[in-house]
Tab-separated table of C-alpha atoms in Angstrom:
chain	number	residue	atom	x	y	z
A	24	MET	CA	-28.412	8.666	34.663
A	25	THR	CA	-26.489	10.252	31.764
A	26	ASP	CA	-28.076	12.271	28.985
A	27	ALA	CA	-27.670	9.338	26.629
A	28	GLN	CA	-29.307	6.923	29.053
A	29	LYS	CA	-32.244	9.272	29.571
A	30	THR	CA	-32.826	9.416	25.839
A	31	ALA	CA	-32.321	5.690	25.393
A	32	ALA	CA	-34.787	4.980	28.204
A	33	ASP	CA	-37.520	6.492	26.064
A	34	MET	CA	-36.698	4.213	23.130
A	35	THR	CA	-37.183	0.483	22.661
A	36	LEU	CA	-33.930	-1.366	22.045
A	37	ARG	CA	-34.262	-2.681	18.533
A	38	ALA	CA	-33.773	-6.403	18.117
A	39	PRO	CA	-30.477	-7.083	16.345
A	40	GLY	CA	-30.861	-6.993	12.575
A	41	ASP	CA	-34.357	-5.543	12.667
A	42	SER	CA	-35.282	-2.561	10.538
A	43	PRO	CA	-36.650	0.421	12.466
A	44	PRO	CA	-40.416	0.398	12.972
A	45	ASP	CA	-42.353	3.362	11.636
A	46	SER	CA	-43.079	4.509	15.173
A	47	ARG	CA	-39.411	4.635	16.157
A	48	PRO	CA	-38.201	8.229	16.628
A	49	ALA	CA	-35.568	9.528	14.252
A	50	PRO	CA	-32.046	9.375	15.731
A	51	VAL	CA	-31.021	12.444	17.693
A	52	PRO	CA	-27.968	14.145	16.113
A	53	LEU	CA	-25.081	14.246	18.584
A	54	LEU	CA	-23.366	17.503	17.672
A	55	GLU	CA	-21.251	18.461	20.689
A	56	PRO	CA	-19.551	16.635	23.585
A	57	ARG	CA	-21.334	17.162	26.889
A	58	GLU	CA	-18.592	19.337	28.370
A	59	GLY	CA	-17.465	20.765	25.021
A	60	ILE	CA	-14.338	19.820	23.094
A	61	PRO	CA	-11.526	19.185	25.590
A	62	PRO	CA	-8.145	20.805	24.942
A	63	VAL	CA	-5.508	18.619	23.322
A	64	THR	CA	-2.946	17.513	25.892
A	65	ALA	CA	0.522	17.622	24.346
A	66	ALA	CA	2.861	18.345	27.289
A	67	ASP	CA	3.932	16.365	30.342
A	68	GLY	CA	2.521	18.846	32.852
A	69	ALA	CA	-0.963	18.716	31.408
A	70	LEU	CA	-0.656	14.951	31.039
A	71	ALA	CA	-0.009	14.571	34.767
A	72	GLU	CA	-3.311	16.328	35.448
A	73	ILE	CA	-5.128	13.945	33.082
A	74	VAL	CA	-3.520	10.941	34.779
A	75	ALA	CA	-4.660	12.161	38.191
A	76	ALA	CA	-8.188	12.893	36.981
A	77	PHE	CA	-8.646	9.483	35.364
A	78	ALA	CA	-7.120	7.670	38.314
A	79	ALA	CA	-9.710	9.361	40.536
A	80	GLY	CA	-12.586	8.594	38.148
A	81	THR	CA	-14.954	5.672	38.553
A	82	GLY	CA	-16.256	2.883	36.371
A	83	PRO	CA	-15.171	1.777	32.891
A	84	VAL	CA	-12.904	3.922	30.712
A	85	ALA	CA	-13.871	4.598	27.092
A	86	VAL	CA	-10.723	4.507	24.932
A	87	ASP	CA	-10.156	5.220	21.248
A	88	ALA	CA	-7.173	6.044	19.050
A	89	GLU	CA	-6.764	7.695	15.656
A	90	ARG	CA	-4.052	6.646	13.211
A	91	ALA	CA	-2.907	8.095	9.887
A	92	SER	CA	-3.333	4.963	7.772
A	93	GLY	CA	-2.762	5.707	4.121
A	94	TYR	CA	-0.728	8.812	4.945
A	95	ARG	CA	2.114	7.794	7.261
A	96	TYR	CA	4.384	4.779	7.573
A	97	GLY	CA	3.230	2.268	10.159
A	98	GLN	CA	0.208	2.286	12.428
A	99	ARG	CA	1.212	4.617	15.263
A	100	ALA	CA	-1.415	6.591	17.165
A	101	TYR	CA	-1.707	10.312	16.467
A	102	LEU	CA	-4.537	11.020	18.897
A	103	VAL	CA	-5.862	9.143	21.932
A	104	GLN	CA	-9.339	9.824	23.290
A	105	LEU	CA	-10.607	8.778	26.708
A	106	ARG	CA	-13.694	9.299	28.832
A	107	ARG	CA	-14.531	8.191	32.381
A	108	GLU	CA	-17.200	9.041	34.903
A	109	GLY	CA	-15.827	11.723	37.200
A	110	ALA	CA	-13.008	12.641	34.833
A	111	GLY	CA	-14.867	13.704	31.692
A	112	SER	CA	-13.227	13.414	28.293
A	113	ALA	CA	-9.582	13.900	27.321
A	114	LEU	CA	-7.743	14.223	24.017
A	115	ILE	CA	-4.029	13.384	24.131
A	116	ASP	CA	-1.423	13.965	21.421
A	117	PRO	CA	1.000	10.992	21.464
A	118	VAL	CA	3.463	12.998	19.365
A	119	GLY	CA	3.919	15.496	22.205
A	120	CYS	CA	3.373	12.820	24.882
A	121	PRO	CA	4.889	9.629	23.413
A	122	ASP	CA	4.939	7.749	26.728
A	123	LEU	CA	1.470	7.195	28.190
A	124	SER	CA	2.494	4.330	30.472
A	125	ALA	CA	1.592	6.393	33.577
A	126	LEU	CA	-1.919	6.859	32.214
A	127	GLY	CA	-2.105	3.181	31.286
A	128	GLU	CA	-1.148	2.238	34.839
A	129	ALA	CA	-3.636	4.725	36.320
A	130	ILE	CA	-6.556	3.095	34.516
A	131	GLY	CA	-5.061	-0.358	34.083
A	132	ASP	CA	-7.292	-2.071	36.632
A	133	ALA	CA	-10.465	-0.557	35.198
A	134	GLU	CA	-12.379	-2.120	32.338
A	135	TRP	CA	-11.467	-0.439	29.043
A	136	VAL	CA	-14.294	0.028	26.550
A	137	LEU	CA	-13.140	0.022	22.932
A	138	HIS	CA	-14.838	-0.417	19.581
A	139	ALA	CA	-12.979	-2.961	17.407
A	140	ALA	CA	-10.315	-3.360	20.076
A	141	THR	CA	-7.857	-5.380	17.978
A	142	GLN	CA	-7.433	-2.404	15.640
A	143	ASP	CA	-6.397	0.023	18.385
A	144	LEU	CA	-4.577	-2.165	20.893
A	145	PRO	CA	-1.294	-2.444	18.898
A	146	CYS	CA	-0.816	1.330	18.616
A	147	LEU	CA	-1.904	1.832	22.235
A	148	ARG	CA	0.579	-0.809	23.359
A	149	ASP	CA	3.348	1.085	21.561
A	150	ILE	CA	2.761	4.132	23.781
A	151	GLY	CA	2.511	2.186	27.030
A	152	MET	CA	-1.220	1.564	27.321
A	153	VAL	CA	-2.227	-2.055	27.880
A	154	PRO	CA	-5.590	-3.039	29.403
A	155	SER	CA	-5.931	-5.842	31.924
A	156	ARG	CA	-9.588	-6.291	30.933
A	157	LEU	CA	-11.808	-4.827	28.266
A	158	PHE	CA	-15.229	-4.694	26.658
A	159	ASP	CA	-15.313	-4.549	22.843
A	160	THR	CA	-18.563	-2.966	21.657
A	161	GLU	CA	-18.070	-4.090	18.053
A	162	LEU	CA	-17.511	-7.719	19.042
A	163	ALA	CA	-20.434	-7.481	21.469
A	164	GLY	CA	-22.614	-6.322	18.583
A	165	ARG	CA	-21.501	-9.291	16.473
A	166	LEU	CA	-22.259	-11.774	19.233
A	167	ALA	CA	-25.647	-10.136	19.808
A	168	GLY	CA	-26.479	-10.560	16.125
A	169	PHE	CA	-26.510	-6.956	14.920
A	170	ALA	CA	-26.263	-6.750	11.147
A	171	ARG	CA	-24.272	-3.481	11.186
A	172	VAL	CA	-21.598	-3.161	13.850
A	173	GLY	CA	-19.782	0.062	12.958
A	174	LEU	CA	-19.725	2.531	15.839
A	175	GLY	CA	-22.139	4.940	14.173
A	176	ALA	CA	-24.630	2.198	13.333
A	177	MET	CA	-24.427	0.704	16.826
A	178	VAL	CA	-24.911	4.046	18.592
A	179	GLU	CA	-27.877	4.809	16.347
A	180	ASN	CA	-29.544	1.392	16.647
A	181	VAL	CA	-28.928	0.870	20.350
A	182	LEU	CA	-28.984	4.373	21.852
A	183	GLY	CA	-30.883	6.386	19.262
A	184	PHE	CA	-28.151	8.939	18.540
A	185	ALA	CA	-26.596	9.858	15.204
A	186	LEU	CA	-22.833	10.416	15.333
A	187	GLU	CA	-21.127	12.789	12.928
A	188	LYS	CA	-19.476	11.035	9.999
A	189	GLY	CA	-16.743	12.020	7.603
A	190	HIS	CA	-13.447	12.331	9.494
A	191	SER	CA	-12.484	8.698	10.071
A	192	ALA	CA	-10.075	8.544	7.116
A	193	VAL	CA	-8.394	11.930	7.440
A	194	ASP	CA	-4.666	12.460	8.028
A	195	TRP	CA	-4.541	12.479	11.824
A	196	SER	CA	-0.842	13.372	11.759
A	197	THR	CA	-1.904	16.905	10.710
A	198	ARG	CA	-0.890	19.558	13.218
A	199	PRO	CA	-2.680	21.480	14.528
A	200	LEU	CA	-5.727	19.236	14.279
A	201	PRO	CA	-8.776	21.161	12.994
A	202	GLU	CA	-11.585	21.733	15.482
A	203	PRO	CA	-14.163	19.676	13.506
A	204	TRP	CA	-11.805	16.682	13.672
A	205	LEU	CA	-11.350	17.118	17.422
A	206	ARG	CA	-15.109	17.306	17.901
A	207	TYR	CA	-15.518	14.093	15.906
A	208	ALA	CA	-12.784	12.404	17.982
A	209	ALA	CA	-14.309	13.463	21.305
A	210	LEU	CA	-17.753	12.253	20.237
A	211	ASP	CA	-16.313	8.815	19.448
A	212	VAL	CA	-15.860	8.150	23.185
A	213	GLU	CA	-18.866	10.205	24.338
A	214	LEU	CA	-21.294	7.277	24.352
A	215	LEU	CA	-19.028	4.233	24.434
A	216	VAL	CA	-19.775	3.403	28.076
A	217	ASP	CA	-23.518	3.913	27.510
A	218	LEU	CA	-23.298	1.584	24.515
A	219	ARG	CA	-21.356	-0.929	26.578
A	220	ASP	CA	-24.037	-0.958	29.282
A	221	ALA	CA	-26.880	-1.447	26.787
A	222	LEU	CA	-25.026	-4.242	24.965
A	223	GLU	CA	-24.201	-6.017	28.212
A	224	GLU	CA	-27.912	-6.054	29.016
A	225	GLU	CA	-28.755	-7.321	25.534
A	226	LEU	CA	-26.148	-10.087	25.719
A	227	GLU	CA	-27.406	-11.151	29.127
A	228	GLN	CA	-30.957	-11.386	27.808
A	229	GLN	CA	-29.730	-13.581	24.934
A	230	GLY	CA	-27.699	-15.795	27.260
A	231	LYS	CA	-24.439	-14.754	25.577
A	232	LEU	CA	-22.813	-12.513	28.171
A	233	GLU	CA	-20.420	-15.196	29.385
A	234	TRP	CA	-19.453	-15.880	25.772
A	235	ALA	CA	-18.576	-12.225	25.330
A	236	ARG	CA	-16.570	-12.144	28.546
A	237	GLN	CA	-14.477	-15.089	27.353
A	238	GLU	CA	-13.850	-13.358	24.026
A	239	PHE	CA	-12.846	-10.101	25.707
A	240	ALA	CA	-10.494	-11.918	28.077
A	241	ALA	CA	-8.831	-13.668	25.124
A	242	ILE	CA	-8.236	-10.341	23.372
A	243	ALA	CA	-6.786	-8.737	26.492
A	244	ALA	CA	-4.465	-11.705	27.102
A	245	ALA	CA	-3.297	-12.120	23.495
A	246	PRO	CA	0.414	-11.353	22.926
A	247	PRO	CA	1.467	-9.003	20.131
A	248	PRO	CA	1.304	-10.790	16.763
A	249	PRO	CA	4.663	-11.936	15.369
A	250	PRO	CA	6.080	-10.111	12.327
A	251	ARG	CA	4.467	-11.260	9.116
A	252	LYS	CA	6.629	-13.658	7.085
A	253	ASP	CA	7.365	-12.501	3.529
A	254	PRO	CA	5.037	-9.480	3.640
A	255	TRP	CA	5.854	-8.721	0.000
A	256	ARG	CA	3.707	-11.694	-0.982
A	257	ARG	CA	0.635	-9.672	0.029
A	258	THR	CA	1.209	-7.150	-2.772
A	259	SER	CA	-2.123	-6.487	-4.451
A	260	GLY	CA	-2.254	-8.242	-7.827
A	261	MET	CA	0.301	-10.864	-6.785
A	262	HIS	CA	-1.899	-13.595	-8.257
A	263	LYS	CA	-0.792	-12.466	-11.740
A	264	VAL	CA	2.867	-13.103	-10.926
A	265	ARG	CA	3.684	-16.742	-11.570
A	266	ARG	CA	7.378	-17.010	-12.532
A	267	ARG	CA	10.010	-17.048	-9.798
A	268	ARG	CA	12.088	-14.318	-11.485
A	269	GLN	CA	9.037	-12.095	-11.541
A	270	MET	CA	8.416	-12.835	-7.856
A	271	ALA	CA	11.974	-11.730	-7.161
A	272	VAL	CA	11.212	-8.383	-8.819
A	273	VAL	CA	8.175	-7.929	-6.590
A	274	ARG	CA	10.292	-8.748	-3.534
A	275	GLU	CA	13.078	-6.326	-4.466
A	276	LEU	CA	10.739	-3.477	-5.375
A	277	TRP	CA	8.586	-4.028	-2.282
A	278	THR	CA	11.662	-3.974	-0.029
A	279	ALA	CA	13.101	-0.864	-1.688
A	280	ARG	CA	9.736	0.899	-1.439
A	281	ASP	CA	9.376	-0.027	2.226
A	282	GLN	CA	12.801	1.418	3.034
A	283	VAL	CA	11.974	4.688	1.271
A	284	ALA	CA	8.547	4.904	2.931
A	285	GLN	CA	10.019	4.301	6.372
A	286	ARG	CA	12.731	6.904	5.829
A	287	ARG	CA	10.232	9.499	4.613
A	288	ASP	CA	7.493	8.443	7.095
A	289	VAL	CA	4.846	8.136	4.426
A	290	SER	CA	2.501	5.341	3.448
A	291	PRO	CA	4.249	2.889	1.079
A	292	GLY	CA	1.391	3.291	-1.396
A	293	LYS	CA	2.286	6.962	-1.760
A	294	VAL	CA	5.851	6.042	-2.713
A	295	LEU	CA	4.989	3.423	-5.343
A	296	GLY	CA	1.702	1.674	-6.022
A	297	ASP	CA	1.247	-2.086	-5.860
A	298	ALA	CA	-0.022	-2.058	-9.451
A	299	ALA	CA	3.250	-0.493	-10.613
A	300	ILE	CA	5.292	-3.146	-8.793
A	301	VAL	CA	3.299	-5.923	-10.475
A	302	GLU	CA	3.660	-4.287	-13.911
A	303	ALA	CA	7.435	-4.140	-13.494
A	304	ALA	CA	7.508	-7.778	-12.413
A	305	LEU	CA	5.463	-8.947	-15.387
A	306	ASN	CA	7.491	-6.948	-17.938
A	307	LEU	CA	11.040	-7.239	-16.491
A	308	PRO	CA	12.172	-3.912	-18.040
A	309	PRO	CA	15.850	-4.009	-19.118
A	310	ASN	CA	16.488	-0.328	-18.377
A	311	SER	CA	14.927	2.771	-16.797
A	312	HIS	CA	13.686	3.995	-20.199
A	313	ALA	CA	11.588	0.827	-20.585
A	314	LEU	CA	10.513	1.103	-16.949
A	315	ALA	CA	9.264	4.669	-17.512
A	316	ALA	CA	6.902	3.380	-20.219
A	317	LEU	CA	5.070	1.148	-17.759
A	318	PRO	CA	1.903	2.237	-15.871
A	319	GLY	CA	2.811	3.735	-12.510
A	320	PHE	CA	6.245	4.931	-13.647
A	321	GLY	CA	5.059	7.857	-15.763
A	322	HIS	CA	6.402	11.262	-16.669
A	323	ARG	CA	5.918	12.670	-13.157
A	324	MET	CA	8.600	10.357	-11.779
A	325	GLY	CA	12.083	11.848	-11.708
A	326	ARG	CA	15.151	10.225	-13.197
A	327	ARG	CA	16.678	9.409	-9.804
A	328	GLN	CA	13.473	7.660	-8.735
A	329	LEU	CA	13.349	5.654	-11.938
A	330	GLU	CA	16.973	4.633	-11.507
A	331	GLN	CA	16.229	3.589	-7.925
A	332	TRP	CA	13.389	1.291	-9.011
A	333	GLN	CA	15.345	-0.002	-12.005
A	334	ALA	CA	18.214	-0.913	-9.676
A	335	ALA	CA	15.784	-3.085	-7.705
A	336	VAL	CA	14.620	-4.769	-10.929
A	337	ASP	CA	18.254	-5.322	-11.954
A	338	ARG	CA	19.044	-6.938	-8.616
A	339	ALA	CA	16.229	-9.419	-9.176
A	340	ARG	CA	17.373	-10.091	-12.753
A	341	ALA	CA	20.898	-10.849	-11.524
A	342	LEU	CA	19.929	-13.386	-8.861
A	343	ALA	CA	21.071	-16.965	-9.265
A	344	GLU	CA	18.341	-19.544	-9.747
A	345	ASN	CA	18.718	-20.905	-6.211
A	346	GLU	CA	18.252	-17.394	-4.783
A	347	LEU	CA	14.820	-16.866	-6.330
A	348	PRO	CA	11.759	-17.082	-4.085
A	349	GLN	CA	9.686	-20.224	-4.147
A	350	PRO	CA	6.258	-20.041	-5.844
A	351	GLY	CA	4.283	-20.297	-2.603
A	352	GLN	CA	4.790	-19.869	1.098
A	353	PRO	CA	5.448	-23.066	3.045
A	354	LEU	CA	2.123	-24.364	4.230
A	355	ASN	CA	1.513	-24.164	7.954
A	356	GLY	CA	-1.592	-26.250	8.087
A	357	PRO	CA	-3.912	-27.896	5.577
A	358	PRO	CA	-3.820	-27.163	1.842
A	359	PRO	CA	-6.380	-24.837	0.229
A	360	PRO	CA	-9.850	-26.433	0.451
A	361	ARG	CA	-10.276	-26.306	-3.342
A	362	SER	CA	-7.642	-29.043	-3.647
A	363	TRP	CA	-9.091	-31.356	-1.014
A	364	ALA	CA	-11.378	-33.260	-3.374
A	365	ASP	CA	-8.327	-34.467	-5.327
A	366	LYS	CA	-5.916	-34.887	-2.419
A	367	ASP	CA	-8.293	-36.461	0.115
A	368	PRO	CA	-11.964	-36.885	-0.895
A	369	VAL	CA	-12.883	-38.185	2.576
A	370	ALA	CA	-11.464	-35.054	4.230
A	371	ALA	CA	-13.347	-32.947	1.668
A	372	ALA	CA	-16.583	-34.673	2.678
A	373	ARG	CA	-15.842	-34.031	6.352
A	374	LEU	CA	-15.204	-30.353	5.654
A	375	SER	CA	-18.389	-29.997	3.641
A	376	ALA	CA	-20.429	-31.547	6.445
A	377	ALA	CA	-18.681	-29.440	9.099
A	378	ARG	CA	-19.214	-26.193	7.210
A	379	ALA	CA	-22.908	-26.921	6.713
A	380	ALA	CA	-23.342	-27.755	10.397
A	381	VAL	CA	-21.506	-24.596	11.555
A	382	THR	CA	-23.570	-22.442	9.183
A	383	ALA	CA	-26.817	-23.878	10.502
A	384	LEU	CA	-25.816	-23.475	14.151
A	385	ALA	CA	-24.585	-19.909	13.612
A	386	GLU	CA	-27.919	-18.983	12.059
A	387	GLU	CA	-29.744	-20.598	14.965
A	388	LEU	CA	-27.631	-18.661	17.489
A	389	ASN	CA	-27.885	-15.450	15.439
A	390	LEU	CA	-24.187	-14.678	15.207
A	391	PRO	CA	-21.512	-14.746	12.459
A	392	GLN	CA	-19.997	-18.118	11.647
A	393	GLU	CA	-16.445	-16.835	12.181
A	394	ASN	CA	-17.342	-15.783	15.736
A	395	LEU	CA	-18.858	-19.156	16.497
A	396	ILE	CA	-15.644	-20.916	15.417
A	397	THR	CA	-12.893	-19.742	13.089
A	398	PRO	CA	-12.889	-21.296	9.595
A	399	ASP	CA	-9.177	-22.105	10.005
A	400	THR	CA	-9.910	-24.181	13.104
A	401	VAL	CA	-12.607	-26.111	11.241
A	402	ARG	CA	-10.236	-26.788	8.320
A	403	ARG	CA	-7.425	-27.993	10.577
A	404	LEU	CA	-9.758	-30.284	12.493
A	405	CYS	CA	-11.225	-31.803	9.321
A	406	TRP	CA	-7.841	-32.256	7.640
A	407	GLU	CA	-6.236	-33.946	10.646
A	408	PRO	CA	-9.052	-35.285	12.859
A	409	PRO	CA	-8.448	-37.326	16.001
A	410	ALA	CA	-7.725	-40.992	15.323
A	411	GLU	CA	-10.953	-41.908	17.082
A	412	PRO	CA	-13.348	-38.949	16.876
A	413	SER	CA	-15.329	-38.442	20.055
A	414	GLN	CA	-16.667	-35.380	21.758
A	415	GLU	CA	-13.775	-35.535	24.220
A	416	SER	CA	-11.070	-35.842	21.568
A	417	VAL	CA	-12.636	-33.175	19.337
A	418	ALA	CA	-12.942	-30.776	22.260
A	419	GLU	CA	-9.258	-31.306	23.036
A	420	VAL	CA	-8.261	-30.477	19.445
A	421	LEU	CA	-10.432	-27.353	19.451
A	422	LYS	CA	-8.852	-26.227	22.709
A	423	GLY	CA	-5.408	-26.745	21.200
A	424	HIS	CA	-6.327	-24.408	18.350
A	425	GLY	CA	-7.352	-21.665	20.770
A	426	ALA	CA	-11.128	-22.099	20.816
A	427	ARG	CA	-12.777	-20.622	23.890
A	428	PRO	CA	-14.788	-22.822	26.290
A	429	TRP	CA	-18.138	-21.461	25.066
A	430	GLN	CA	-17.198	-22.216	21.465
A	431	ILE	CA	-16.079	-25.725	22.346
A	432	GLU	CA	-19.342	-26.348	24.152
A	433	GLN	CA	-21.430	-25.165	21.210
A	434	VAL	CA	-19.641	-26.768	18.256
A	435	THR	CA	-18.146	-29.987	19.627
A	436	PRO	CA	-21.300	-32.114	19.106
A	437	ILE	CA	-21.891	-30.983	15.508
A	438	LEU	CA	-18.219	-31.196	14.508
A	439	THR	CA	-17.875	-34.666	16.019
A	440	GLU	CA	-20.812	-35.785	13.910
A	441	ALA	CA	-19.281	-34.189	10.817
A	442	LEU	CA	-15.997	-36.043	11.353
A	443	LEU	CA	-17.868	-39.329	11.217
A	444	THR	CA	-19.078	-38.529	7.679
A	445	ASP	CA	-16.335	-40.718	6.217
A	446	ALA	CA	-17.794	-43.679	8.062
A	447	GLY	CA	-20.929	-43.555	5.933
């Protein structure tokens, strides 16, 4: 039994969403990793030793990764943390060791324990680490009905320990990494396996363990997401930009900014803010002097920078009408629900009934609605229902949209009933 399990054994697992009873002991601060802060592995020789140690370890492998979001371009990993019974903890620098495929293969058959797995899997995949099966402690917490599912909240509520806070949003590309940051990183995997074990027991008691296993398998099997189409359309404040010429300015400035950010390896927001891009689009400045008067293009910006951004604006101004972007992205699926009442009142009634039924069932099962069934799946089903709605035909549509077997089993009866609303 680990130290964490010994402490947790003396505490009653709080029911998900409950507030702590007065008799519950205060959380125990977790200040140091059990074996101390491991050295950072940044060379191939030391990496080979880590690979051997983790290959010889037993049981699940706790895995975490730290990125430099908001500081660097892209979402690459700048630190990887692991822990396994028999191997202890390891901190690996992917800058010094950019290929961790040997480590991924060494632990590939083991169950990986991650918190919010979909956030870390893309950057882990980029360095050669891909799990064959996993356990996501954040998703497990959602399915179990916990109100707060951040790692710190889960460790405190489930195991009775308080993790250090404050370093999650630092610049992990900093070298050398300060000792307090390394301590924080090592503690992030210190109790992940203990948390996994406690959550597995909780899910089994609630009759949801098989649901969780299906969700975890779907995450592990999911291919990398395709590149986002027209990413410039996600510029913050884009809703203010309505004319096609203005949209072209946003597109040109966004593209120019992205190229600069990639070249300099900095976050695009540090090169030029979204608010500045929108201001330029709304005002269509005729020259760099007018551009400099706009918010976000102030006196701190050099002449060459201003000319660079003005050139992007000028390119948009010079485009022919048929080269301007269209007002909205082509719809892949149903229209926005706010327009359903006008376009198809019967479909709007189906959607209203389906949403109410999903909300009620989610509350009954004590889990978030979006984990019971995705809102997009509900919309697609209600907009284009089977010609003859039945539980069999509805289940087939849900399966086609990627719903897992447990979800299909739970929601098919209520969604079939909702689709028959137009018959009333």
